[in-house]
Coordinates of C-alpha atoms in Angstrom, one line a residue:
X1 CA 12.2 24.1 -40.4
X2 CA 9.0 21.4 -39.8
X3 CA 7.3 22.1 -36.7
X4 CA 7.7 18.9 -35.0
X5 CA 11.6 19.4 -35.8
X6 CA 11.1 23.0 -34.0
X7 CA 8.9 21.4 -31.2
X8 CA 11.5 18.7 -30.4
X9 CA 14.7 21.3 -30.6
X10 CA 12.6 23.4 -28.0
X11 CA 12.2 20.3 -25.4
X12 CA 15.9 19.3 -26.1
X13 CA 16.9 23.0 -24.6
X14 CA 19.0 22.9 -21.3
X15 CA 17.4 24.8 -18.7
X16 CA 19.9 27.7 -19.2
X17 CA 18.6 28.3 -22.4
X18 CA 14.8 28.1 -21.4
X19 CA 16.0 30.7 -19.0
X20 CA 17.9 33.0 -21.2
X21 CA 14.8 33.0 -23.5
X22 CA 12.3 33.9 -21.0
X23 CA 14.5 36.8 -19.5
X24 CA 14.6 38.2 -23.2
X25 CA 10.9 38.2 -23.9
X26 CA 10.5 39.4 -19.7
X27 CA 13.5 42.7 -21.1
X28 CA 11.2 43.0 -23.9
X29 CA 7.7 43.0 -21.9
X30 CA 9.1 45.8 -19.4
X31 CA 9.8 48.8 -22.1
X32 CA 6.4 47.9 -24.0
X33 CA 4.4 47.9 -20.6
X34 CA 5.5 51.0 -19.5
X35 CA 4.6 52.8 -22.9
X36 CA 1.6 50.9 -23.0
X37 CA 1.0 52.4 -19.6
X38 CA 1.8 55.9 -20.8
X39 CA -0.1 55.7 -23.7
X40 CA -3.2 54.5 -21.4
X41 CA -3.2 57.5 -18.9
X42 CA -3.1 60.3 -21.5
X43 CA -5.1 58.9 -24.4
X44 CA -2.4 58.3 -27.2
X45 CA -1.9 55.6 -29.1
X46 CA 1.9 56.8 -29.7
X47 CA 2.9 59.3 -26.4
X48 CA 5.7 60.8 -26.7
X49 CA 8.5 58.8 -24.4
X50 CA 11.6 60.3 -24.9
X51 CA 11.2 63.0 -22.0
X52 CA 10.8 59.7 -19.4
X53 CA 14.0 57.8 -21.0
X54 CA 15.6 57.5 -17.5
X55 CA 12.5 55.6 -16.2
X56 CA 12.8 53.2 -19.2
X57 CA 16.5 52.5 -18.4
X58 CA 15.9 51.9 -14.9
X59 CA 13.3 49.6 -15.3
X60 CA 14.8 47.6 -17.9
X61 CA 18.4 47.4 -15.6
X62 CA 16.6 46.3 -12.6
X63 CA 13.8 44.0 -13.9
X64 CA 15.7 40.8 -14.8
X65 CA 18.1 41.0 -11.4
X66 CA 14.6 41.6 -9.4
X67 CA 12.9 38.8 -11.3
X68 CA 16.0 36.5 -11.0
X69 CA 16.3 37.3 -7.0
X70 CA 12.4 36.3 -6.8
X71 CA 13.4 32.7 -8.4
X72 CA 11.3 33.2 -11.4
X73 CA 13.7 31.8 -14.1
X74 CA 13.7 28.7 -11.9
X75 CA 9.8 27.9 -12.5
X76 CA 9.6 25.2 -15.1
X77 CA 6.8 26.4 -17.7
X78 CA 4.8 23.3 -18.0
X79 CA 4.3 23.2 -14.2
X80 CA 3.8 27.1 -13.6
X81 CA 1.2 27.8 -11.2
X82 CA 0.5 30.3 -8.3
X83 CA 4.1 30.7 -6.7
X84 CA 5.0 32.1 -10.1
X85 CA 2.4 34.6 -10.3
X86 CA 3.5 35.7 -6.7
X87 CA 6.8 35.9 -7.4
X88 CA 5.8 37.8 -10.9
X89 CA 3.5 40.6 -8.7
X90 CA 6.4 41.3 -6.4
X91 CA 8.9 41.4 -8.5
X92 CA 6.7 43.8 -10.8
X93 CA 5.7 45.8 -7.9
X94 CA 9.5 46.5 -7.2
X95 CA 9.8 47.7 -10.2
X96 CA 6.9 50.1 -10.5
X97 CA 8.5 51.2 -7.2
X98 CA 11.8 51.9 -8.8
X99 CA 9.9 53.6 -11.8
X100 CA 8.2 55.9 -9.2
X101 CA 11.4 57.1 -7.7
X102 CA 13.4 57.7 -10.6
X103 CA 10.2 59.9 -11.9
X104 CA 10.3 62.1 -8.3
X105 CA 14.1 62.1 -8.0
X106 CA 15.1 63.0 -11.6
X107 CA 12.7 64.6 -11.6
X108 CA 10.5 63.6 -14.8
X109 CA 8.5 67.0 -15.3
X110 CA 5.0 66.0 -16.8
X111 CA 5.1 62.0 -15.7
X112 CA 1.8 61.0 -14.3
X113 CA 1.6 59.6 -10.9
X114 CA -0.8 56.8 -12.2
X115 CA 1.3 55.3 -14.6
X116 CA 3.2 53.3 -12.1
X117 CA 0.3 51.5 -10.8
X118 CA -1.0 50.6 -14.7
X119 CA 2.5 49.6 -15.4
X120 CA 2.8 47.2 -12.6
X121 CA -0.6 45.5 -14.0
X122 CA 0.2 45.3 -17.6
X123 CA 3.7 44.2 -16.7
X124 CA 1.9 41.4 -14.6
X125 CA -0.2 40.7 -17.1
X126 CA 2.6 40.5 -20.0
X127 CA 5.1 38.4 -18.0
X128 CA 2.7 36.1 -16.7
X129 CA 0.6 36.1 -20.2
X130 CA 4.0 35.1 -22.1
X131 CA 4.3 32.0 -19.5
X132 CA 1.3 30.8 -19.9
X133 CA 0.8 31.0 -23.5
X134 CA 4.5 29.3 -23.6
X135 CA 2.8 26.4 -21.6
X136 CA -0.2 26.1 -23.7
X137 CA 2.1 25.6 -26.4
X138 CA 4.1 23.3 -25.0
X139 CA 1.4 21.0 -23.5
X140 CA -0.6 21.4 -26.8
X141 CA 2.7 19.8 -28.6
X142 CA 2.8 17.0 -26.0
X143 CA -0.7 16.0 -26.3
X144 CA -0.5 15.9 -29.8
X145 CA 2.4 13.5 -29.4
X146 CA 1.2 11.5 -27.2
X147 CA -2.6 9.7 -27.0
X148 CA -4.7 10.7 -24.6
X149 CA -6.8 8.6 -23.1
X150 CA -10.5 10.3 -21.3
X151 CA -10.9 9.7 -17.8
X152 CA -13.3 11.3 -15.5
X153 CA -12.5 12.2 -11.9
X154 CA -14.8 11.3 -8.9
X155 CA -14.7 14.3 -6.3
X156 CA -14.5 17.8 -7.4
X157 CA -12.9 19.1 -4.2
X158 CA -9.5 20.5 -3.9
X159 CA -7.5 17.3 -4.5
X160 CA -9.9 16.8 -7.5
X161 CA -9.3 20.0 -9.2
X162 CA -5.4 19.6 -8.6
X163 CA -5.3 16.2 -9.7
X164 CA -6.8 17.4 -13.0
X165 CA -4.3 20.0 -13.8
X166 CA -1.5 17.5 -13.2
X167 CA -3.0 15.0 -15.6
X168 CA -3.3 17.5 -18.3
X169 CA 0.4 18.7 -17.5
X170 CA 1.2 15.0 -18.6
X171 CA -0.6 14.6 -21.2
X172 CA -1.4 10.9 -21.2
X173 CA -5.1 11.6 -19.6
X174 CA -7.7 14.0 -20.7
X175 CA -9.9 14.8 -17.7
X176 CA -13.2 15.3 -19.8
X177 CA -15.8 15.7 -16.7
X178 CA -16.1 15.5 -12.7
X179 CA -18.4 13.5 -10.5
X180 CA -19.4 14.3 -7.2
X181 CA -22.0 13.6 -4.1
X182 CA -21.9 17.3 -3.3
X183 CA -25.3 18.5 -4.4
X184 CA -24.2 21.8 -3.9
X185 CA -21.3 21.6 -6.7
X186 CA -23.3 19.2 -9.2
X187 CA -24.2 20.7 -12.7
X188 CA -21.6 23.4 -12.3
X189 CA -18.2 23.9 -14.2
X190 CA -15.0 24.0 -12.4
X191 CA -11.2 24.6 -14.3
X192 CA -13.5 24.0 -17.7
X193 CA -15.0 20.5 -16.7
X194 CA -18.5 20.0 -15.8
X195 CA -19.6 18.2 -12.6
X196 CA -22.0 15.4 -12.8
X197 CA -24.2 13.8 -10.1
X198 CA -22.9 10.1 -9.9
X199 CA -26.1 8.3 -11.0
X200 CA -25.5 10.2 -14.4
X201 CA -22.2 8.1 -14.9
X202 CA -23.4 5.9 -17.5
X203 CA -24.6 8.7 -20.0
X204 CA -21.2 10.2 -19.1
X205 CA -19.4 7.3 -19.9
X206 CA -21.1 7.1 -23.2
X207 CA -20.9 10.7 -24.1
X208 CA -16.9 11.2 -23.0
X209 CA -15.7 7.6 -24.0
X210 CA -14.0 7.3 -20.9
X211 CA -13.2 4.1 -19.6
X212 CA -11.3 4.9 -16.6
X213 CA -12.4 6.6 -13.3
X214 CA -9.8 8.3 -11.0
X215 CA -11.0 8.5 -7.4
X216 CA -10.0 12.1 -5.9
X217 CA -11.8 11.1 -2.3
X218 CA -10.3 9.9 0.7
X219 CA -11.2 9.6 4.5
X220 CA -9.6 8.5 7.6
X221 CA -11.5 5.2 7.4
X222 CA -11.8 4.8 4.0
X223 CA -15.6 4.7 4.2
X224 CA -16.4 7.1 1.5
X225 CA -13.7 5.4 -0.9
X226 CA -15.1 1.8 -0.2
X227 CA -18.7 3.1 -1.0
X228 CA -17.5 5.0 -4.1
X229 CA -15.5 1.6 -5.3
X230 CA -18.7 -0.2 -4.7
X231 CA -21.1 2.2 -6.7
X232 CA -18.3 2.3 -9.6
X233 CA -17.8 -1.6 -10.0
X234 CA -21.2 -2.9 -12.2
X235 CA -19.9 -0.1 -14.8
X236 CA -16.6 -2.2 -15.9
X237 CA -14.4 1.0 -15.6
X238 CA -10.7 0.6 -14.7
X239 CA -10.6 2.5 -11.2
X240 CA -7.7 4.1 -9.9
X241 CA -7.0 5.9 -6.7
X242 CA -4.7 8.8 -5.5
X243 CA -2.6 7.8 -2.6
X244 CA -3.7 8.4 0.7
X245 CA -4.0 11.7 2.2
X246 CA -1.0 10.9 4.5
X247 CA 1.4 10.0 2.3
X248 CA 0.9 12.9 0.4
X249 CA 1.3 15.2 3.5
X250 CA 4.5 13.8 4.6
X251 CA 6.0 13.6 1.2
X252 CA 6.2 9.9 1.0
X253 CA 3.6 10.2 -2.2
X254 CA 2.5 12.7 -4.6
X255 CA -1.0 13.2 -5.8
X256 CA 0.3 12.0 -9.2
X257 CA 1.2 8.8 -7.8
X258 CA -2.2 7.3 -8.7
X259 CA -2.7 3.6 -8.6
X260 CA -4.8 0.9 -9.3
X261 CA -7.8 -0.3 -7.0
X262 CA -5.9 -3.0 -4.7
X263 CA -7.9 -6.2 -2.7
X264 CA -7.8 -4.0 0.5
X265 CA -9.6 -1.0 -0.7
X266 CA -12.5 -3.4 -1.4
X267 CA -12.3 -5.8 1.6
X268 CA -10.1 -3.9 4.4
X269 CA -12.2 -3.2 7.3
X270 CA -12.3 0.5 9.3
X271 CA -8.7 0.6 11.5
X272 CA -9.0 0.1 15.1
X273 CA -7.1 2.1 17.3
X274 CA -4.5 0.0 18.9
X275 CA -4.7 0.0 22.7
X276 CA -1.2 1.4 23.4
X277 CA -0.1 -0.4 26.8
X278 CA -0.5 -4.0 25.0
X279 CA 1.1 -2.8 21.6
X280 CA 4.3 -2.2 23.6
X281 CA 4.4 -4.4 26.9
X282 CA 5.8 -7.3 25.4
X283 CA 8.5 -5.7 23.5
X284 CA 8.9 -2.5 24.4
X285 CA 12.6 -2.1 26.2
X286 CA 13.1 -6.0 25.9
X287 CA 15.4 -7.8 23.4
X288 CA 13.5 -9.7 20.9
X289 CA 13.8 -12.1 18.3
X290 CA 11.6 -12.5 15.5
X291 CA 11.9 -16.0 13.5
X292 CA 10.6 -16.0 9.8
X293 CA 11.3 -12.8 9.5
X294 CA 11.7 -12.4 5.8
X295 CA 8.6 -13.5 5.4
X296 CA 5.0 -11.5 4.8
X297 CA 4.3 -11.8 8.6
X298 CA 7.4 -11.8 10.1
X299 CA 8.7 -9.0 8.4
X300 CA 5.5 -6.8 9.2
X301 CA 6.1 -8.0 12.8
X302 CA 9.7 -6.6 13.1
X303 CA 8.6 -3.1 11.6
X304 CA 6.1 -2.8 14.3
X305 CA 8.3 -3.9 16.7
X306 CA 11.2 -1.8 15.7
X307 CA 8.4 1.2 15.9
X308 CA 7.8 -0.2 19.9
X309 CA 11.6 0.9 20.6
X310 CA 12.6 -2.4 22.0
X311 CA 16.2 -2.8 23.2
X312 CA 17.7 -4.8 20.5
X313 CA 15.7 -6.8 17.7
X314 CA 17.1 -10.1 16.0
X315 CA 16.0 -11.3 12.3
X316 CA 16.0 -14.7 11.6
X317 CA 15.5 -16.5 8.7
X318 CA 16.8 -19.1 6.2
X319 CA 16.4 -17.2 3.0
X320 CA 19.4 -15.1 3.2
X321 CA 17.6 -12.9 0.2
X322 CA 14.5 -12.3 2.3
X323 CA 17.0 -11.6 5.7
X324 CA 19.1 -9.1 3.9
X325 CA 16.1 -6.9 2.6
X326 CA 14.5 -6.7 5.7
X327 CA 17.7 -5.9 7.8
X328 CA 18.1 -3.5 5.0
X329 CA 14.6 -1.8 5.2
X330 CA 14.6 -1.8 9.0
X331 CA 18.2 0.0 9.1
X332 CA 16.8 2.7 6.7
X333 CA 13.5 3.2 8.9
X334 CA 15.3 3.4 12.3
X335 CA 17.4 6.0 10.9
X336 CA 14.3 8.0 9.7
X337 CA 12.6 8.0 12.9
X338 CA 15.9 8.3 14.7
X339 CA 15.8 5.0 16.6
X340 CA 19.0 3.7 17.8
X341 CA 19.0 0.1 18.7
X342 CA 20.9 -3.1 17.5
X343 CA 19.3 -4.6 14.6
X344 CA 21.3 -7.9 14.1
X345 CA 20.3 -10.9 11.0
X346 CA 20.9 -14.0 11.9
X347 CA 21.1 -16.8 9.2
X348 CA 19.7 -20.2 9.8
X349 CA 17.0 -22.5 10.5
X350 CA 14.4 -23.3 13.4
X351 CA 14.8 -26.9 12.7
X352 CA 18.3 -26.6 14.7
X353 CA 17.7 -27.0 18.4
X354 CA 21.5 -26.1 19.4
X355 CA 21.8 -23.3 16.8
X356 CA 18.3 -21.7 18.1
X357 CA 19.5 -22.2 21.7
X358 CA 23.0 -20.8 21.3
X359 CA 21.3 -17.8 19.3
X360 CA 19.1 -16.9 22.0
X361 CA 21.8 -17.3 24.7
X362 CA 24.0 -15.2 22.6
X363 CA 21.4 -12.2 22.7
X364 CA 19.8 -12.6 25.7
X365 CA 16.5 -12.9 24.0
X366 CA 13.6 -12.0 26.3
X367 CA 10.7 -12.0 23.6
X368 CA 10.1 -14.6 20.5
X369 CA 7.9 -14.1 17.5
X370 CA 7.5 -17.6 16.1
X371 CA 6.5 -16.7 12.2
X372 CA 8.6 -19.5 10.5
X373 CA 6.4 -21.8 8.6
X374 CA 5.8 -23.2 5.5
X375 CA 2.2 -22.3 4.9
X376 CA 1.3 -23.3 1.1
X377 CA -1.1 -25.9 1.6
X378 CA -0.8 -27.8 -1.8
X379 CA 3.3 -27.6 -1.6
X380 CA 3.1 -28.5 2.0
X381 CA 0.6 -31.5 1.3
X382 CA 3.4 -32.6 -1.4
X383 CA 6.2 -32.1 0.6
X384 CA 5.0 -33.6 3.9
X385 CA 8.3 -34.3 5.5
X386 CA 9.8 -31.0 5.3
X387 CA 6.3 -29.3 6.3
X388 CA 6.3 -31.5 9.6
X389 CA 9.7 -30.7 10.2
X390 CA 9.6 -27.3 9.5
X391 CA 6.3 -26.0 11.3
X392 CA 6.0 -29.0 13.8
X393 CA 9.5 -29.9 14.7
X394 CA 10.9 -26.5 14.1
X395 CA 8.2 -25.2 16.8
X396 CA 9.0 -27.8 19.0
X397 CA 12.8 -27.0 19.2
X398 CA 12.6 -23.4 19.2
X399 CA 10.4 -23.6 22.4
X400 CA 12.4 -26.2 23.8
X401 CA 15.2 -23.7 23.3
X402 CA 13.2 -20.7 24.6
X403 CA 12.4 -22.8 28.0
X404 CA 16.4 -23.5 28.3
X405 CA 17.5 -20.0 27.7
X406 CA 15.2 -18.5 29.9
X407 CA 12.9 -16.7 27.3
X408 CA 10.2 -14.7 29.0
X409 CA 7.4 -14.7 26.1
X410 CA 7.3 -16.9 22.9
X411 CA 4.2 -16.1 20.7
X412 CA 3.4 -18.8 17.9
X413 CA 2.1 -17.3 14.4
X414 CA -0.7 -19.8 13.5
X415 CA -3.6 -20.5 11.1
X416 CA -7.1 -21.0 10.8
X417 CA -6.2 -23.8 8.5
X418 CA -5.1 -25.6 12.0
X419 CA -9.2 -26.0 13.0
X420 CA -10.3 -29.5 11.9
X421 CA -7.8 -29.5 9.4
X422 CA -8.1 -31.6 6.0
X423 CA -4.4 -31.0 4.7
X424 CA -0.7 -31.4 6.0
X425 CA 0.1 -28.0 6.8
X426 CA -2.9 -27.5 9.1
X427 CA -2.2 -30.5 10.5
X428 CA 1.2 -29.6 11.0
X429 CA 0.7 -26.6 13.0
X430 CA -1.9 -27.6 15.2
X431 CA 0.6 -30.2 16.4
X432 CA 2.9 -26.9 16.8
X433 CA 0.0 -25.3 18.9
X434 CA -0.5 -28.6 20.7
X435 CA 3.3 -28.9 21.4
X436 CA 3.4 -25.3 22.9
X437 CA 0.1 -26.1 25.1
X438 CA 1.6 -29.6 26.5
X439 CA 5.0 -27.7 27.3
X440 CA 3.2 -24.8 29.1
X441 CA 2.7 -27.1 32.0
X442 CA 6.4 -27.8 32.8
X443 CA 7.5 -24.4 32.0
X444 CA 8.1 -22.0 35.4
X445 CA 9.0 -19.0 33.5
X446 CA 8.4 -18.8 29.5
X447 CA 5.2 -18.4 28.7
X448 CA 3.8 -19.8 25.6
X449 CA 0.8 -18.4 23.5
X450 CA -0.4 -18.8 19.9
X451 CA -2.5 -16.4 17.6
X452 CA -4.5 -18.0 15.1
X453 CA -6.0 -16.1 12.3
X454 CA -6.8 -16.7 8.5
X455 CA -5.3 -15.1 5.1
X456 CA -3.6 -12.0 4.9
X457 CA -4.0 -10.1 1.9
X458 CA -0.8 -9.4 -0.2
X459 CA 1.4 -12.0 1.7
X460 CA 3.6 -14.6 -0.9
X461 CA 1.1 -17.2 -2.5
X462 CA -2.3 -15.3 -1.4
X463 CA -4.8 -16.0 -4.3
X464 CA -5.3 -12.4 -4.8
X465 CA -1.6 -11.3 -6.5
X466 CA -2.5 -14.8 -8.8
X467 CA -5.7 -13.2 -9.9
X468 CA -4.1 -9.7 -10.6
X469 CA -1.3 -11.6 -12.5
X470 CA -4.3 -13.3 -14.7
X471 CA -6.2 -10.2 -14.9
X472 CA -3.2 -8.7 -16.4
X473 CA -2.6 -11.3 -18.6
X474 CA -6.2 -11.4 -20.4
X475 CA -7.4 -14.3 -17.8
X476 CA -8.6 -16.8 -17.5
X477 CA -9.1 -16.4 -13.7
X478 CA -9.0 -19.5 -11.9
X479 CA -11.1 -20.3 -9.0
X480 CA -11.2 -23.8 -7.4
X481 CA -14.8 -24.1 -6.3
X482 CA -17.9 -21.7 -7.0
X483 CA -18.5 -21.8 -3.1
X484 CA -15.0 -21.5 -1.6
X485 CA -14.5 -18.7 0.9
X486 CA -11.9 -17.4 3.2
X487 CA -11.2 -15.0 6.1
X488 CA -8.9 -12.0 5.1
X489 CA -7.3 -9.3 6.9
X490 CA -4.1 -6.7 6.0
X491 CA -0.9 -7.8 7.2
X492 CA -0.4 -4.6 9.0
X493 CA -3.7 -5.0 10.8
X494 CA -2.6 -8.8 11.7
X495 CA 0.7 -7.6 12.6
X496 CA -0.6 -4.9 15.0
X497 CA -3.2 -7.6 16.7
X498 CA -0.3 -10.5 16.9
X499 CA 1.6 -7.5 19.0
X500 CA -1.3 -6.9 21.4
X501 CA -2.3 -10.5 22.0
X502 CA 1.3 -11.3 23.0
X503 CA 0.7 -8.5 25.8
X504 CA -2.2 -10.4 27.3
X505 CA -0.8 -13.6 27.4
X506 CA -0.9 -16.1 30.4
X507 CA 0.4 -19.0 29.3
X508 CA -1.0 -21.3 27.1
X509 CA -3.2 -19.3 25.6
X510 CA -5.0 -19.7 22.3
X511 CA -6.0 -16.1 21.0
X512 CA -8.4 -15.8 17.6
X513 CA -8.3 -12.5 16.0
X514 CA -11.6 -11.3 14.5
X515 CA -11.6 -11.7 10.8
X516 CA -14.9 -10.1 10.2
X517 CA -17.0 -12.2 7.7
X518 CA -15.5 -14.9 5.1
X519 CA -15.3 -13.8 1.5
X520 CA -16.6 -15.8 -1.4
X521 CA -13.8 -16.0 -3.6
X522 CA -15.5 -16.1 -6.6
X523 CA -17.4 -12.8 -5.8
X524 CA -14.0 -11.4 -5.1
X525 CA -12.8 -12.5 -8.6
X526 CA -15.4 -10.6 -10.3
X527 CA -14.8 -7.8 -8.6
X528 CA -11.4 -7.5 -9.2
X529 CA -12.2 -7.9 -13.2
X530 CA -14.6 -5.2 -13.3
X531 CA -12.5 -2.5 -11.3
X532 CA -9.6 -3.4 -13.8
X533 CA -12.2 -2.3 -16.3
X534 CA -12.9 -5.5 -17.7
X535 CA -16.1 -7.4 -18.4
X536 CA -16.6 -11.1 -17.5
X537 CA -17.0 -13.6 -20.4
X538 CA -19.7 -16.3 -19.5
X539 CA -23.1 -17.6 -21.0
X540 CA -24.9 -14.3 -20.5
X541 CA -22.2 -12.0 -21.8
X542 CA -20.4 -14.0 -24.9
X543 CA -18.2 -11.1 -25.7
X544 CA -17.2 -10.4 -22.4
X545 CA -13.2 -9.6 -21.7
X546 CA -12.1 -12.6 -19.0
X547 CA -13.4 -15.3 -18.2
X548 CA -13.4 -17.2 -15.3
X549 CA -12.8 -20.9 -14.6
X550 CA -13.4 -23.2 -11.9
X551 CA -10.6 -25.7 -11.6
X552 CA -11.5 -28.1 -8.6
X553 CA -10.1 -28.0 -4.9
X554 CA -6.5 -28.7 -4.9
X555 CA -5.5 -31.7 -2.6
X556 CA -6.4 -30.9 1.2
X557 CA -7.8 -27.6 0.5
X558 CA -11.4 -27.1 2.2
X559 CA -14.5 -24.9 1.4
X560 CA -14.7 -23.4 4.3
X561 CA -12.3 -22.1 6.9
X562 CA -13.1 -21.6 10.7
X563 CA -10.9 -20.2 13.7
X564 CA -12.0 -22.4 16.6
X565 CA -11.7 -26.0 17.7
X566 CA -14.5 -26.3 20.4
X567 CA -17.4 -23.4 21.3
X568 CA -15.4 -21.9 24.6
X569 CA -14.5 -18.8 23.6
X570 CA -14.1 -15.4 25.8
X571 CA -13.6 -11.7 25.4
X572 CA -10.3 -9.9 26.1
X573 CA -9.3 -6.1 26.8
X574 CA -9.2 -5.7 22.7
X575 CA -12.4 -5.9 21.0
X576 CA -10.5 -7.8 18.3
X577 CA -9.0 -10.5 19.8
X578 CA -10.5 -13.5 21.9
X579 CA -9.5 -16.0 24.1
X580 CA -10.3 -19.8 23.0
X581 CA -10.7 -22.5 25.7
X582 CA -9.3 -25.6 24.1
X583 CA -8.1 -29.4 25.7
X584 CA -4.8 -30.3 25.3
X585 CA -2.6 -33.6 25.3
X586 CA -0.2 -34.0 28.5
X587 CA 3.6 -33.8 27.1
X588 CA 4.0 -37.6 28.5
X589 CA 1.4 -38.6 25.6
X590 CA 2.2 -36.2 23.0
X591 CA 5.9 -36.5 23.1
X592 CA 5.9 -40.4 22.2
X593 CA 3.6 -39.4 19.3
X594 CA 6.1 -36.9 18.0
X595 CA 9.2 -39.2 18.9
X596 CA 7.6 -41.7 16.7
X597 CA 6.5 -39.0 14.0
X598 CA 9.9 -37.3 13.9
X599 CA 11.9 -41.0 13.3
X600 CA 9.6 -41.4 10.6
X601 CA 10.5 -38.0 8.9
X602 CA 14.1 -38.3 9.4
X603 CA 13.7 -42.1 7.6
X604 CA 11.4 -40.9 5.1
X605 CA 9.2 -43.5 5.8
X606 CA 6.1 -42.2 4.1
X607 CA 3.9 -45.0 5.3
X608 CA 4.4 -44.4 9.0
X609 CA 3.7 -40.9 8.2
X610 CA 0.8 -41.7 6.6
X611 CA -0.7 -44.1 9.4
X612 CA 0.4 -41.5 11.9
X613 CA -1.7 -38.9 10.2
X614 CA -4.5 -41.1 9.3
X615 CA -4.8 -42.3 13.1
X616 CA -4.6 -38.7 14.3
X617 CA -7.2 -37.5 11.6
X618 CA -9.6 -39.8 12.0
X619 CA -9.4 -41.0 15.6
X620 CA -9.2 -44.4 15.0
X621 CA -7.5 -47.3 17.0
X622 CA -4.9 -47.2 14.6
X623 CA -1.4 -48.4 16.8
X624 CA 1.4 -47.2 14.6
X625 CA 4.1 -47.4 17.6
X626 CA 2.6 -44.5 18.9
X627 CA 0.4 -46.0 21.9
X628 CA -3.3 -45.2 22.3
X629 CA -4.0 -42.0 20.0
X630 CA -7.7 -41.7 21.0
X631 CA -7.2 -39.0 23.4
X632 CA -5.1 -36.7 20.6
X633 CA -8.1 -37.3 17.9
X634 CA -10.5 -36.3 20.2
X635 CA -8.9 -33.0 21.0
X636 CA -7.9 -32.3 17.3
X637 CA -10.8 -33.5 15.7
X638 CA -9.5 -34.0 12.3
X639 CA -10.8 -35.0 9.2
X640 CA -8.9 -37.6 6.8
X641 CA -6.0 -36.4 4.6
X642 CA -5.8 -39.5 2.9
X643 CA -8.9 -41.0 1.6
X644 CA -9.1 -44.3 1.9

């Protein structure tokens, strides 16, 4: 039989067969260890063991049941570790005690008293040694079956050492060295791997041929990890991270579940602890409804609202699949966290005011988070009527239904694209904001507020998933303009801040979230390419891996986004939430303009819609059966969507 077929048969054995083989080896090891202990104690190569046969018999009889009782035969050879060593040490100790008892009870004349101690040590060595020998042979065979990728591990602490062990067992990766900032660890060897200072990485990469670095360092604020990522970026190595330590501790992830660097590892900010009273005030004990619950923001809002223990949670979306997925996820989450509340999915559109009103009244809704919107700039630009109907009139109908149903709080999820907009999507969202500002004056019960923020990482249609897909396909990576910038925030942080802003609403509020500094999209694309282990193909590096192509701004797209229409902004109780002081158009003036716009949408009168938006945007004296738009234009401060 060839060596390859032998190993294939071994790997194909059932667990029972492997346990039987291990037990047979242990059964042989027991008398051999006891005989060797006698020889060492008596100083003889071949001692006369015949007078002590009862000790041999008892040791062999009790050994297998004792080892089995300690679970030794449940351990997988390839993953044997400290627990197995403890089991063998305890089992061998009991067997040695049994030998001692036999020697004194029979009694066995001339049986040396120190033999059981030597026997315990030898038996421990034989049993553990046989398993590590088998493990070495099996892993050596696996490594020869699968090509190994040499890698470096950044972090020689406990997690780094454990990661190196796991990677060796899996066989796909071959750890070649550690990198660590700890001067006390540098220039030493741990688990057979040398620990280098990080500034020697270029030389280590050349020597080992490694093209990937696994970062086994974590911190609560991710500051250490982010600094390491920034340090590794220029070397065009694929950077991979271990799961967050909290996920490992709760069992949701294992150390072996390494992942690629994601954009929030690069751009994510240190988390700001929420203010508990703000997080819960608008939802705890209330009947809450989330529109657009199947979307990126809506679904995260629903998750966080659930944890604040509302009286009930209603999920509304026009996407059957999205609604099904978030309902299923939330029910599972509620079961895990022991939360008992009704979670109700409602399939429908916010455009239908009678449907929305009936839903509010049927479930006694007290708080509404309105996240339903068409948000893709280019798509809405090419489908202006549907964008206006959903974003502007959907908000209008939902807000009016909220007033009629006596809803306490209505919070609109808005966007930075509503500020000095150059596209239909931004215009539709700014009009939605103005609707709520105008309705607030006539509302005696419902408090309307809106929260305005920029792009969220990982949302559908975001530029980041597109970059990832393009990189995986080998490029090119497309960027619209070399100077374009955007604000970014993680979805959980945005949702958390929205909940807290809602608790501070007084009526008609425009809240702005602190988005940090804007990110240059071209620089972001370059960083993602390098951290995936590729080089950039350009004039300076013609032998690079992935090219970046500048495609030009899309219709309605801006170079830079803003969060504020005017200059008046005030702080709030939360340092990441601001309140803008912005003027608005009275409902008596706004309603007439919206009536005409809605009629134009219903009639598919693109010319009237175009004229409306031109007048709205330019602030001119154009009249399209709307009345005077000058006051409206002064507030909105738009730039032209439709060039002359």
